[in-house]
mmCIF file of C-alpha atoms in Angstrom:
data_model
loop_
_atom_site.group_PDB
_atom_site.id
_atom_site.type_symbol
_atom_site.label_atom_id
_atom_site.label_comp_id
_atom_site.label_asym_id
_atom_site.label_seq_id
_atom_site.Cartn_x
_atom_site.Cartn_y
_atom_site.Cartn_z
ATOM 1 C CA ILE A 1 -0.123 0.202 0.014
ATOM 2 C CA GLY A 2 1.807 2.706 -1.175
ATOM 3 C CA PHE A 3 4.437 3.252 -4.021
ATOM 4 C CA GLY A 4 5.724 7.060 -2.994
ATOM 5 C CA MET A 5 9.235 7.151 -3.930
ATOM 6 C CA GLY A 6 9.870 3.686 -5.042
ATOM 7 C CA ILE A 7 12.701 2.533 -2.270
ATOM 8 C CA SER A 8 10.442 -0.687 -1.369
ATOM 9 C CA ALA A 9 9.247 -1.534 -4.429
ATOM 10 C CA THR A 10 12.974 -1.598 -5.960
ATOM 11 C CA TYR A 11 13.617 -3.642 -3.326
ATOM 12 C CA ILE A 12 11.228 -5.545 -3.781
ATOM 13 C CA GLN A 13 11.356 -6.484 -7.941
ATOM 14 C CA GLU A 14 15.190 -7.029 -6.898
ATOM 15 C CA TYR A 15 14.252 -9.902 -4.710
ATOM 16 C CA GLY A 16 12.378 -11.515 -7.059
ATOM 17 C CA ILE A 17 8.511 -11.856 -6.734
ATOM 18 C CA ARG A 18 5.803 -13.733 -8.985
ATOM 19 C CA SER A 19 3.488 -10.574 -9.069
ATOM 20 C CA TYR A 20 3.413 -7.459 -7.307
ATOM 21 C CA THR A 21 0.627 -4.954 -6.931
ATOM 22 C CA ILE A 22 0.723 -1.197 -5.705
ATOM 23 C CA VAL A 23 -2.154 1.096 -4.539
ATOM 24 C CA GLU A 24 -1.706 4.666 -4.856
ATOM 25 C CA PRO A 25 -4.414 7.568 -5.029
ATOM 26 C CA ASN A 26 -2.059 9.802 -6.040
ATOM 27 C CA ASP A 27 -1.424 11.017 -9.643
ATOM 28 C CA ALA A 28 1.970 12.904 -9.081
ATOM 29 C CA VAL A 29 3.287 9.530 -7.565
ATOM 30 C CA ILE A 30 1.700 7.088 -9.995
ATOM 31 C CA GLN A 31 3.131 9.458 -12.999
ATOM 32 C CA ALA A 32 6.624 8.057 -11.034
ATOM 33 C CA PHE A 33 5.292 4.667 -11.108
ATOM 34 C CA GLU A 34 4.737 4.622 -14.846
ATOM 35 C CA GLN A 35 8.784 5.170 -15.629
ATOM 36 C CA TRP A 36 9.202 2.907 -12.851
ATOM 37 C CA LYS A 37 7.788 0.035 -13.521
ATOM 38 C CA ASN A 38 9.453 0.258 -17.640
ATOM 39 C CA ARG A 39 12.213 -0.198 -16.177
ATOM 40 C CA TYR A 40 10.932 -4.376 -14.793
ATOM 41 C CA ASP A 41 8.162 -4.767 -17.452
ATOM 42 C CA GLN A 42 8.805 -8.391 -18.105
ATOM 43 C CA ASN A 43 7.999 -8.617 -14.295
ATOM 44 C CA LYS A 44 3.396 -8.200 -13.391
ATOM 45 C CA ILE A 45 2.967 -5.405 -11.864
ATOM 46 C CA HIS A 46 0.083 -4.421 -11.147
ATOM 47 C CA LEU A 47 -1.190 -0.733 -10.115
ATOM 48 C CA ILE A 48 -4.743 0.024 -8.258
ATOM 49 C CA HIS A 49 -5.452 3.613 -8.595
ATOM 50 C CA SER A 50 -6.965 4.548 -5.179
ATOM 51 C CA ASN A 51 -6.683 4.744 -1.712
ATOM 52 C CA TRP A 52 -6.670 1.827 0.267
ATOM 53 C CA GLN A 53 -10.138 2.772 1.878
ATOM 54 C CA GLU A 54 -11.889 2.407 -1.044
ATOM 55 C CA ALA A 55 -10.216 -0.877 -3.309
ATOM 56 C CA SER A 56 -10.416 -3.449 -0.479
ATOM 57 C CA ASP A 57 -12.851 -4.827 -3.179
ATOM 58 C CA GLN A 58 -10.251 -5.194 -6.014
ATOM 59 C CA PHE A 59 -7.297 -6.517 -3.775
ATOM 60 C CA LYS A 60 -6.385 -10.158 -3.893
ATOM 61 C CA GLN A 61 -4.849 -12.782 -2.275
ATOM 62 C CA TYR A 62 -1.062 -11.939 -1.182
ATOM 63 C CA ASP A 63 1.703 -13.734 -0.138
ATOM 64 C CA GLY A 64 2.796 -10.576 1.314
ATOM 65 C CA ILE A 65 2.227 -7.082 2.441
ATOM 66 C CA LEU A 66 3.622 -4.096 3.236
ATOM 67 C CA PHE A 67 1.199 -1.002 5.077
ATOM 68 C CA ASP A 68 2.913 2.362 4.292
ATOM 69 C CA PRO A 69 0.418 5.056 3.772
ATOM 70 C CA TYR A 70 1.429 8.609 3.267
ATOM 71 C CA PHE A 71 -1.168 10.977 4.602
ATOM 72 C CA VAL A 72 -3.503 12.720 2.009
ATOM 73 C CA SER A 73 -6.254 15.150 4.144
ATOM 74 C CA GLU A 74 -5.320 15.897 7.472
ATOM 75 C CA PRO A 75 -7.805 13.618 8.548
ATOM 76 C CA ASP A 76 -5.734 10.952 7.303
ATOM 77 C CA ALA A 77 -2.957 12.630 8.312
ATOM 78 C CA VAL A 78 -4.348 12.037 12.276
ATOM 79 C CA GLU A 79 -5.072 8.454 11.274
ATOM 80 C CA VAL A 80 -1.926 7.352 9.600
ATOM 81 C CA GLU A 81 0.980 9.570 12.060
ATOM 82 C CA SER A 82 -0.639 7.394 15.373
ATOM 83 C CA SER A 83 1.215 4.493 16.234
ATOM 84 C CA THR A 84 -1.659 2.100 15.725
ATOM 85 C CA ALA A 85 -3.105 3.688 12.231
ATOM 86 C CA VAL A 86 -2.365 -0.463 10.997
ATOM 87 C CA GLY A 87 -5.629 -1.297 13.225
ATOM 88 C CA SER A 88 -7.842 1.024 10.614
ATOM 89 C CA PHE A 89 -6.323 -1.450 8.128
ATOM 90 C CA LEU A 90 -6.142 -5.116 9.607
ATOM 91 C CA PRO A 91 -9.271 -5.751 9.322
ATOM 92 C CA ARG A 92 -9.933 -4.912 5.784
ATOM 93 C CA ILE A 93 -6.699 -6.731 4.706
ATOM 94 C CA MET A 94 -6.713 -10.083 5.907
ATOM 95 C CA PRO A 95 -9.116 -11.815 4.117
ATOM 96 C CA HIS A 96 -6.607 -10.692 1.279
ATOM 97 C CA LEU A 97 -2.696 -11.911 3.372
ATOM 98 C CA ARG A 98 -2.674 -15.838 2.597
ATOM 99 C CA ASP A 99 -2.261 -18.204 5.941
ATOM 100 C CA GLY A 100 0.972 -17.921 6.665
ATOM 101 C CA GLY A 101 1.159 -14.957 4.649
ATOM 102 C CA VAL A 102 3.685 -11.688 5.840
ATOM 103 C CA MET A 103 2.973 -8.345 6.607
ATOM 104 C CA SER A 104 5.438 -5.456 7.616
ATOM 105 C CA TYR A 105 4.659 -1.592 7.850
ATOM 106 C CA PHE A 106 6.186 1.790 8.749
ATOM 107 C CA THR A 107 5.327 1.341 12.482
ATOM 108 C CA ARG A 108 6.442 5.412 13.307
ATOM 109 C CA GLU A 109 7.795 4.045 16.433
ATOM 110 C CA ILE A 110 10.803 4.870 17.501
ATOM 111 C CA ASP A 111 12.590 1.834 20.208
ATOM 112 C CA SER A 112 9.084 -0.105 21.230
ATOM 113 C CA LEU A 113 6.231 -0.833 20.360
ATOM 114 C CA SER A 114 2.848 0.191 22.496
ATOM 115 C CA ARG A 115 0.931 -2.552 24.660
ATOM 116 C CA ALA A 116 -1.885 -1.571 22.337
ATOM 117 C CA HIS A 117 -0.247 -1.844 19.728
ATOM 118 C CA GLN A 118 1.939 -5.567 20.493
ATOM 119 C CA ARG A 119 -2.324 -6.352 21.221
ATOM 120 C CA LEU A 120 -3.723 -5.456 17.962
ATOM 121 C CA LEU A 121 -0.677 -7.368 15.603
ATOM 122 C CA PHE A 122 -1.478 -10.446 18.341
ATOM 123 C CA LYS A 123 -5.267 -9.915 17.688
ATOM 124 C CA TYR A 124 -4.158 -10.682 13.639
ATOM 125 C CA PHE A 125 -1.183 -12.228 13.963
ATOM 126 C CA LYS A 126 -0.271 -16.231 14.950
ATOM 127 C CA SER A 127 3.499 -14.819 14.716
ATOM 128 C CA VAL A 128 5.294 -11.607 15.234
ATOM 129 C CA GLU A 129 8.710 -10.803 14.921
ATOM 130 C CA ILE A 130 9.726 -7.156 16.327
ATOM 131 C CA LYS A 131 13.247 -5.375 15.348
ATOM 132 C CA LYS A 132 15.076 -2.502 15.954
ATOM 133 C CA ILE A 133 16.683 -1.012 13.657
ATOM 134 C CA ASP A 134 19.631 1.685 14.957
ATOM 135 C CA GLU A 135 21.968 4.470 13.306
ATOM 136 C CA LEU A 136 19.120 5.740 10.872
ATOM 137 C CA VAL A 137 19.774 9.138 9.625
ATOM 138 C CA PRO A 138 17.258 10.313 8.024
ATOM 139 C CA PRO A 139 17.766 13.575 5.706
ATOM 140 C CA ASP A 140 17.045 17.039 7.348
ATOM 141 C CA ASP A 141 13.925 17.297 4.510
ATOM 142 C CA CYS A 142 12.447 13.888 5.332
ATOM 143 C CA ASN A 143 9.231 15.075 6.761
ATOM 144 C CA TYR A 144 7.771 11.556 8.133
ATOM 145 C CA TRP A 145 10.994 10.535 10.158
ATOM 146 C CA TRP A 146 13.499 12.374 12.367
ATOM 147 C CA ALA A 147 14.823 9.790 14.877
ATOM 148 C CA ASP A 148 17.947 7.696 14.710
ATOM 149 C CA SER A 149 16.069 4.547 15.066
ATOM 150 C CA MET A 150 12.795 2.566 14.074
ATOM 151 C CA MET A 151 10.797 -0.156 15.302
ATOM 152 C CA VAL A 152 10.342 -2.937 12.281
ATOM 153 C CA VAL A 153 7.671 -5.404 12.763
ATOM 154 C CA LYS A 154 7.397 -9.546 10.865
ATOM 155 C CA ALA A 155 3.697 -10.203 11.743
ATOM 156 C CA THR A 156 2.712 -13.820 10.138
ATOM 157 C CA LYS A 157 -0.553 -14.885 9.606
#
């Protein structure tokens, strides 16, 4: 969910996968996506031009999901900037994640996961791995991350 600058999309393509679906609402980002996609013209890459809240009827079955939306309105910003924003996404996406499938997301957590955050994960997943990544150096113009560490979640259904 979310193409953004295409960083994770590039890593995912280089890892090697059968198919890849991107959900992205932003027209300017989609223009960048179309240019990026040309580098992988032999790969099965699908675009859903929508925000995730309105696209769930187009979702298929997936082995892995990366949830990394960027807010496009003030109400979205309040929800997305919450450390448990993924909570509104999980009920809609879980029917589309295969058993044994893995989900990760931008946690917005610096050095730990709150109890509410952990409870939310265990409500939907049978296994959760949490790692702290240190020595991050976000650029000065980065408006969505500022810390030198981040918590990373790998949740398995």
